[in-house]
mmCIF file of N, CA and C in Angstrom:
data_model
loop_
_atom_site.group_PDB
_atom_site.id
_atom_site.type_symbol
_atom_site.label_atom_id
_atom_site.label_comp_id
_atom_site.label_asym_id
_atom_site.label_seq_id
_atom_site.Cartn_x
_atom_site.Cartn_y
_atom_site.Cartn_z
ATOM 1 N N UNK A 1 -114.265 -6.860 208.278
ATOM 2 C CA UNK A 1 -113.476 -6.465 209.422
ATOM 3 C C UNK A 1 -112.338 -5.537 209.001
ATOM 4 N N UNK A 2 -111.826 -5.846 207.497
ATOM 5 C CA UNK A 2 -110.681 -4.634 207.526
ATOM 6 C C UNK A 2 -111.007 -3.064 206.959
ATOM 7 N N UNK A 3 -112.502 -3.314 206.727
ATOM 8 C CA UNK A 3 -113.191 -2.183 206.263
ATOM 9 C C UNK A 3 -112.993 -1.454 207.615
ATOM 10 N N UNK A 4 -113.445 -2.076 208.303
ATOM 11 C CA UNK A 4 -113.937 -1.684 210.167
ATOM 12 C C UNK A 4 -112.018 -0.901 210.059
ATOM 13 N N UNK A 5 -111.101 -1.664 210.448
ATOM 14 C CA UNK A 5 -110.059 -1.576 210.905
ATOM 15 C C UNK A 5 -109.147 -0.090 209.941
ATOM 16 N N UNK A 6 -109.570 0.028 208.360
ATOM 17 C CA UNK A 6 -109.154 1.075 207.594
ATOM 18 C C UNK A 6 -110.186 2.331 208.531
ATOM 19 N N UNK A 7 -111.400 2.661 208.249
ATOM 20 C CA UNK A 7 -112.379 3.247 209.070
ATOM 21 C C UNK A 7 -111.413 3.549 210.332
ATOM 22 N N UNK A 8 -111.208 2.738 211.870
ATOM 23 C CA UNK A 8 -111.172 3.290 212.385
ATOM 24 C C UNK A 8 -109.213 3.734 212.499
ATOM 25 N N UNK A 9 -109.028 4.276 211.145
ATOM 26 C CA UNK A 9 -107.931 4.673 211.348
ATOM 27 C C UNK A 9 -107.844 6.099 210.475
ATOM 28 N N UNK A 10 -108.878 6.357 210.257
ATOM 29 C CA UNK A 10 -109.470 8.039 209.355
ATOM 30 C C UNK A 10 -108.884 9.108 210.560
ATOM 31 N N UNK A 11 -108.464 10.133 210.111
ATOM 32 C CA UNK A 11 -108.733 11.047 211.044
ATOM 33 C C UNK A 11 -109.800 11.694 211.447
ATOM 34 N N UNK A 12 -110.364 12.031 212.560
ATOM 35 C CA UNK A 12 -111.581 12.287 213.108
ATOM 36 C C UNK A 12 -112.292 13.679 212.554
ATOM 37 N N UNK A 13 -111.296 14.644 212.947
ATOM 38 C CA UNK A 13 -111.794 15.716 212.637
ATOM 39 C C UNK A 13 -110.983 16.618 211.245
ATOM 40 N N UNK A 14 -111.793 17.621 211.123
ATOM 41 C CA UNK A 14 -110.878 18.641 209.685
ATOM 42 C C UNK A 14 -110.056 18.811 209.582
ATOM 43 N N UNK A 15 -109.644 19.736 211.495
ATOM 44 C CA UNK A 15 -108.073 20.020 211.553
ATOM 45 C C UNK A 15 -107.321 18.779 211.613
ATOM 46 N N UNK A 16 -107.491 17.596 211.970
ATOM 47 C CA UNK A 16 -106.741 16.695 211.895
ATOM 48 C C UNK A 16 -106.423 16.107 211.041
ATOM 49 N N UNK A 17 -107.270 16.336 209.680
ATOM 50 C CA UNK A 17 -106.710 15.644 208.438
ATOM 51 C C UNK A 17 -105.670 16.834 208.186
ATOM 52 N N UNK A 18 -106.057 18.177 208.405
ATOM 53 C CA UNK A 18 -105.304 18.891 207.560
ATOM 54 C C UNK A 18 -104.162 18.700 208.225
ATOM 55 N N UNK A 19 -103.824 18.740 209.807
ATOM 56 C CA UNK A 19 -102.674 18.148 210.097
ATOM 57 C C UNK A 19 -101.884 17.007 209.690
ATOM 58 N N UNK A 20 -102.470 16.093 209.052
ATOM 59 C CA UNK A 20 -102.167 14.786 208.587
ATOM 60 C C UNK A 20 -101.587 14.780 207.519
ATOM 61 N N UNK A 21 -102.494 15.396 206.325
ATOM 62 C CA UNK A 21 -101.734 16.067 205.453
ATOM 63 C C UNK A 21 -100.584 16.896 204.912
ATOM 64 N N UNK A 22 -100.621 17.420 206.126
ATOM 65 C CA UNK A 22 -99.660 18.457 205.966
ATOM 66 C C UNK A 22 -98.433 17.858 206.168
ATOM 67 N N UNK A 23 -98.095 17.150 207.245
ATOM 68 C CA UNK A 23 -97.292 15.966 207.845
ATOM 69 C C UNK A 23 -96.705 15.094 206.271
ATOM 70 N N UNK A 24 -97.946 14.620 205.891
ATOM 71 C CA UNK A 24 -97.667 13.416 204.970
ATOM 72 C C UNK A 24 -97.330 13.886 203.498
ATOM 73 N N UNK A 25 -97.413 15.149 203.270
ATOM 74 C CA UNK A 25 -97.745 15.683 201.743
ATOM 75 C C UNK A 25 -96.609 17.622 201.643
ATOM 76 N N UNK A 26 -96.388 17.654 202.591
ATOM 77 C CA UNK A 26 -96.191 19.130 203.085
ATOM 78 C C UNK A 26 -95.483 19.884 201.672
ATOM 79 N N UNK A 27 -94.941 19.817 200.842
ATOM 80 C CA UNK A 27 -94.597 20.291 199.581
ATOM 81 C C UNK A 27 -95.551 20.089 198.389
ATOM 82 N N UNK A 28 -96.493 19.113 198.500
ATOM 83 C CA UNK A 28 -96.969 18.998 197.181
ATOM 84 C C UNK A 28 -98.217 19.728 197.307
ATOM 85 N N UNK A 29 -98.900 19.649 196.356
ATOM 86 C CA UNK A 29 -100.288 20.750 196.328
ATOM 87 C C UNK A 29 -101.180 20.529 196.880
ATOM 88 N N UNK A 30 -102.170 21.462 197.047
ATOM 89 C CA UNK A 30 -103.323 21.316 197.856
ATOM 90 C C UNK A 30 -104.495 21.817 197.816
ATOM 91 N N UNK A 31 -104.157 23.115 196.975
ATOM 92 C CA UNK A 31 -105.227 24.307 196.591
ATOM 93 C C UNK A 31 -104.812 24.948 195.199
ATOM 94 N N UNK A 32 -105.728 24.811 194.446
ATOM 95 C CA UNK A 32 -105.266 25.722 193.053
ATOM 96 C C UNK A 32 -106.366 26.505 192.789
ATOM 97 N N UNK A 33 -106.001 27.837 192.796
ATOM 98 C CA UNK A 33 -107.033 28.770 193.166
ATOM 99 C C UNK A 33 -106.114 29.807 190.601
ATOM 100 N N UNK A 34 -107.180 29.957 190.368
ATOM 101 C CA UNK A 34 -106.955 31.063 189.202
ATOM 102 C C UNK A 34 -106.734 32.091 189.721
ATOM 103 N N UNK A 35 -105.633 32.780 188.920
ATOM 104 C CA UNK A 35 -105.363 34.283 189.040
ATOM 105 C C UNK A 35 -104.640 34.739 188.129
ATOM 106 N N UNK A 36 -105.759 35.141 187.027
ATOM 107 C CA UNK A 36 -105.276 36.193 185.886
ATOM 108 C C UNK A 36 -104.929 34.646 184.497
ATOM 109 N N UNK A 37 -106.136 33.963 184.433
ATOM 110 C CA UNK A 37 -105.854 32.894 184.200
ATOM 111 C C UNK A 37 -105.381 31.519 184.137
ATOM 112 N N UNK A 38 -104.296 31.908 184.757
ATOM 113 C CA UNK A 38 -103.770 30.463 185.414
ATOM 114 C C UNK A 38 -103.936 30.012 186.704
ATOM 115 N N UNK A 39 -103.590 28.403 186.750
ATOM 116 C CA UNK A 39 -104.118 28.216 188.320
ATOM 117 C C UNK A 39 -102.700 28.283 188.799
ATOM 118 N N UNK A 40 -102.615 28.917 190.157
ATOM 119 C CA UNK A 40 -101.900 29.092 190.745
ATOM 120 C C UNK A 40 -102.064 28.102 192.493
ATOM 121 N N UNK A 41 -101.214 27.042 192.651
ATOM 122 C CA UNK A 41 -101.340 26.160 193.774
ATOM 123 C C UNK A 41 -100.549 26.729 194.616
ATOM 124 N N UNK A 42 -101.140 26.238 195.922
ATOM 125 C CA UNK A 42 -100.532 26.325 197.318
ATOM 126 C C UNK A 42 -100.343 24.811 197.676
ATOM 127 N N UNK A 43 -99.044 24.821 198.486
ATOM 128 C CA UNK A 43 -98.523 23.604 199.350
ATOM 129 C C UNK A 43 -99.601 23.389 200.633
ATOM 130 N N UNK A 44 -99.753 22.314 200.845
ATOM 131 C CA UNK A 44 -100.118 21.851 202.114
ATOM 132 C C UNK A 44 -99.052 22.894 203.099
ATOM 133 N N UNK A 45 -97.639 22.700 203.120
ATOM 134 C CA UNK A 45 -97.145 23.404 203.930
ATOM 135 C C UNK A 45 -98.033 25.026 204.270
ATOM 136 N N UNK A 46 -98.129 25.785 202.815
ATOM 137 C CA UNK A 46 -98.179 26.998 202.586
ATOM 138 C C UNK A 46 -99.683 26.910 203.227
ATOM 139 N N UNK A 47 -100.664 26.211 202.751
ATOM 140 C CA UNK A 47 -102.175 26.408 203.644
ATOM 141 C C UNK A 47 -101.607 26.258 205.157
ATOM 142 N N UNK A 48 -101.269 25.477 205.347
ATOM 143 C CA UNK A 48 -101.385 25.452 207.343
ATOM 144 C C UNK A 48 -100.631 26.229 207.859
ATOM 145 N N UNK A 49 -99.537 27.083 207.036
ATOM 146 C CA UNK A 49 -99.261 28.636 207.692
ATOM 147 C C UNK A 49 -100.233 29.410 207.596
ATOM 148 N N UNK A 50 -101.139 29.918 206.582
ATOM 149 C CA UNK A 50 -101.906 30.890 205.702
ATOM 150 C C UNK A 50 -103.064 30.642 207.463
ATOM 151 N N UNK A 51 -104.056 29.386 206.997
ATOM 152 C CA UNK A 51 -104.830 28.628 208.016
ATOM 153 C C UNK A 51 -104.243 28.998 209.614
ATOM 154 N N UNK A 52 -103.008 29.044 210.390
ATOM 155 C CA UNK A 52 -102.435 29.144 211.721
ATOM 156 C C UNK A 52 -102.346 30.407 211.716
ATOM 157 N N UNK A 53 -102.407 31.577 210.555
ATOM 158 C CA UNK A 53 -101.950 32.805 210.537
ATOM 159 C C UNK A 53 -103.847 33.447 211.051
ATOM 160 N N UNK A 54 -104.547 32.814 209.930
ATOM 161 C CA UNK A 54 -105.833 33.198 210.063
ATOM 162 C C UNK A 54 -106.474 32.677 211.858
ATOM 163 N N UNK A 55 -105.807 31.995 212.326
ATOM 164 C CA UNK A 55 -106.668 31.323 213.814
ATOM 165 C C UNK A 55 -105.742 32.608 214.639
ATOM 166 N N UNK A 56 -104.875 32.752 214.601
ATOM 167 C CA UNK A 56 -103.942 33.868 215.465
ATOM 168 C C UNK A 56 -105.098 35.139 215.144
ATOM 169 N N UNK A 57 -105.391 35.353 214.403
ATOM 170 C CA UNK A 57 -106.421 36.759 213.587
ATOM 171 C C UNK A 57 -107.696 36.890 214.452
ATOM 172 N N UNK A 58 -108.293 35.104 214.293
ATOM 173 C CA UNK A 58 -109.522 35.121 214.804
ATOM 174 C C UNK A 58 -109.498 35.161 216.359
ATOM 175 N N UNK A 59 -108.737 34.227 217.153
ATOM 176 C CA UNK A 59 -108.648 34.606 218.178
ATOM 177 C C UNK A 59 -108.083 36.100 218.927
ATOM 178 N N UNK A 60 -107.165 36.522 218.429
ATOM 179 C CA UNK A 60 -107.045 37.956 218.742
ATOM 180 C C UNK A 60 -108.620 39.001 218.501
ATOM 181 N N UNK A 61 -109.055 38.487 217.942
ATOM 182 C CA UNK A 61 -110.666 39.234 217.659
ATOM 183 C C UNK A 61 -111.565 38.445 218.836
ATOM 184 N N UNK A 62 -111.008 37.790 219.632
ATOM 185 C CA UNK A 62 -111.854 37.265 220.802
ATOM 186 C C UNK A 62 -113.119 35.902 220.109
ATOM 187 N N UNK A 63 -112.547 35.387 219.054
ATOM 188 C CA UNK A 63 -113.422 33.798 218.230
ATOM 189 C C UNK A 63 -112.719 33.216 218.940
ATOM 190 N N UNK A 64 -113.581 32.443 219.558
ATOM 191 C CA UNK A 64 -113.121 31.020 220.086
ATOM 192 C C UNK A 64 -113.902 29.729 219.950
ATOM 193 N N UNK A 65 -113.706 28.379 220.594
ATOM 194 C CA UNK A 65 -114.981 27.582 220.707
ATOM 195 C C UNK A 65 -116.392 27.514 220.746
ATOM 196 N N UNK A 66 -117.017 27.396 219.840
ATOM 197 C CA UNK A 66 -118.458 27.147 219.902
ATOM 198 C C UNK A 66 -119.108 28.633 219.510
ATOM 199 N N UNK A 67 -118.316 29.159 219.321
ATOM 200 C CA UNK A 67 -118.406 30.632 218.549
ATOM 201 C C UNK A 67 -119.207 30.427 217.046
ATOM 202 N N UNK A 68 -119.888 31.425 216.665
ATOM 203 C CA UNK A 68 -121.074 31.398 215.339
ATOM 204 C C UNK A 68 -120.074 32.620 214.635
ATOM 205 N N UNK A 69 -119.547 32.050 213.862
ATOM 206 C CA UNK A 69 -119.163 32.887 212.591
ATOM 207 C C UNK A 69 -119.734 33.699 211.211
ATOM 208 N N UNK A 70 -120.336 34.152 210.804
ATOM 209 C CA UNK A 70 -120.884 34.199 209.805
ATOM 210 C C UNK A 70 -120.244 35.096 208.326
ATOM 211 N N UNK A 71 -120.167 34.497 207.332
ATOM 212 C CA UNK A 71 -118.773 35.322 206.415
ATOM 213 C C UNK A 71 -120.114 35.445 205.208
ATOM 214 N N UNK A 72 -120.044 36.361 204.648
ATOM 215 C CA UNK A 72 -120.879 36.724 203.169
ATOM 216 C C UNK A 72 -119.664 36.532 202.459
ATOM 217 N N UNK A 73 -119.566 36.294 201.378
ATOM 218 C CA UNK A 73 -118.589 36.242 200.568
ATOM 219 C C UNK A 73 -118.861 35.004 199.365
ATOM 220 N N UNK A 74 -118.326 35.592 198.294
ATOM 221 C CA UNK A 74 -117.979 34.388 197.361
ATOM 222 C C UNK A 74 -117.282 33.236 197.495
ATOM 223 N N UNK A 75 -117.193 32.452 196.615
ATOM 224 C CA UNK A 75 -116.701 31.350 196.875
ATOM 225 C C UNK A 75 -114.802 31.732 196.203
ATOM 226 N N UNK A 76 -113.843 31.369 197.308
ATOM 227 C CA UNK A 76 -112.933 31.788 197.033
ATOM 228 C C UNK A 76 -111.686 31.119 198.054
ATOM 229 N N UNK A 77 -110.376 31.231 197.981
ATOM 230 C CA UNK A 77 -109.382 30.724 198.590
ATOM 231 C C UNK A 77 -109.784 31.178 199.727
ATOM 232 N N UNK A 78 -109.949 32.601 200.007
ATOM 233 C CA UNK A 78 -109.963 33.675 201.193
ATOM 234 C C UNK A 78 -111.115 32.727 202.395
ATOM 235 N N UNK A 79 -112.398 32.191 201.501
ATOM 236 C CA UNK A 79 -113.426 31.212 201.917
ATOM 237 C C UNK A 79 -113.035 29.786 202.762
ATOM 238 N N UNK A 80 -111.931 29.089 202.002
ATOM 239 C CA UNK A 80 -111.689 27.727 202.414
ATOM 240 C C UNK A 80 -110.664 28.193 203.301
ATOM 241 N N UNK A 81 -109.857 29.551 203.673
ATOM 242 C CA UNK A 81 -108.873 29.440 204.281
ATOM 243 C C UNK A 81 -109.977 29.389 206.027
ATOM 244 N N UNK A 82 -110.542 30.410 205.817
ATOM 245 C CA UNK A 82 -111.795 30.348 207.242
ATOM 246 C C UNK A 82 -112.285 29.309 207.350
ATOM 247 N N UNK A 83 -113.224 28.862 206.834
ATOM 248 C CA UNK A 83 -113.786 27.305 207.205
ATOM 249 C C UNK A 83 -112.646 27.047 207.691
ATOM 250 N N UNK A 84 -111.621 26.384 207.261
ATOM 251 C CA UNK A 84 -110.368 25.647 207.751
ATOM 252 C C UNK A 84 -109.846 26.260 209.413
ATOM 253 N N UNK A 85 -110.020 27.827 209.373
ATOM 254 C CA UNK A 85 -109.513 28.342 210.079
ATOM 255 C C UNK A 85 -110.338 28.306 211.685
ATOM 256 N N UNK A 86 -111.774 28.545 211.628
ATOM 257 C CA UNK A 86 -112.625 27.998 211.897
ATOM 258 C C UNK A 86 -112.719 27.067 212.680
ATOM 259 N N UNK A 87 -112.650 25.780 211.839
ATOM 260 C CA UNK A 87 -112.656 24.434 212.671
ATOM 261 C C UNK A 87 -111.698 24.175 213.907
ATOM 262 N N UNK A 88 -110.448 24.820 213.288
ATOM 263 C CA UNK A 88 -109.540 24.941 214.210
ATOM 264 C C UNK A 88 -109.932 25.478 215.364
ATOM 265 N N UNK A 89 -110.416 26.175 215.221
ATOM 266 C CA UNK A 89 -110.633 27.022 216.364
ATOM 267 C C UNK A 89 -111.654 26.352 217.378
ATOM 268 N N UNK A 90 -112.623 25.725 216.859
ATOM 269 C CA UNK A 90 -113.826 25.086 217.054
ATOM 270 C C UNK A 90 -115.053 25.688 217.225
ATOM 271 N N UNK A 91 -114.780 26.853 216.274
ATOM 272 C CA UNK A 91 -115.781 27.632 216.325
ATOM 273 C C UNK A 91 -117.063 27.312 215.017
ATOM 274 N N UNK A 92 -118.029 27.441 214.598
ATOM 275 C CA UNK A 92 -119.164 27.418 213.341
ATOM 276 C C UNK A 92 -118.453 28.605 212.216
ATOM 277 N N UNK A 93 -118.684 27.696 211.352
ATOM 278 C CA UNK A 93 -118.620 28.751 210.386
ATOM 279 C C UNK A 93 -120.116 28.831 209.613
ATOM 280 N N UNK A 94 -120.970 29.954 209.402
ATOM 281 C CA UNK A 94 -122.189 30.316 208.837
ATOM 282 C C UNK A 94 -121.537 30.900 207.635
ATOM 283 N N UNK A 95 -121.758 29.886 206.637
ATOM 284 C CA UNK A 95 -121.821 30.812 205.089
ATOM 285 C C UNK A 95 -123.195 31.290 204.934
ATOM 286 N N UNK A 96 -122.593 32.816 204.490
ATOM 287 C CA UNK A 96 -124.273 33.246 203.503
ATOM 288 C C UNK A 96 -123.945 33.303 202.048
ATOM 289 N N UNK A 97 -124.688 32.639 201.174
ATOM 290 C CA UNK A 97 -124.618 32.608 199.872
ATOM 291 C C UNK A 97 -125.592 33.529 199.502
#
């Protein structure tokens, strides 16, 4: 039963953890992406500006709900910031690998 009771206290969806996170963690790290050898981290704070900056982008481009995205690209910060950005939106994100 407290399995049940931890469970139904998860956040439901992506954006809502990342909101959760961000809330609960907002200075400490979240993303460590290399550049020029070293890893270089972003704050929870710093993703859910980067992430709110990218949904302002997509919706001004007319993405909205239930919208099919599709991004070619490597695997990269620029990558997890869309997915993220994405969900928000409630739109699909289609990776092509």
């Amino acid at each position: 039963m407290e399995d049940q009771r931890m469970a139904d206290d998860l956040p439901t969806t992506i954006p809502t953890l990342l909101r959760t996170n961000v809330a609960r963690c907002g200075d400490r790290p979240a993303l460590g992406l290399v550049s020029n050898g070293e890893i270089v981290w972003t704050t929870w704070q710093q993703l859910d500006i980067e992430v709110r900056r990218l949904v302002r982008r997509f919706q001004e481009a007319g993405i909205g709900t239930g919208d099919r995205v599709a991004q070619w690209a490597p695997n990269s910060g620029g990558w997890i910031l869309t997915d993220l950005a994405l969900a928000a939106l409630g739109a699909v994100h289609v990776p092509l690998h």
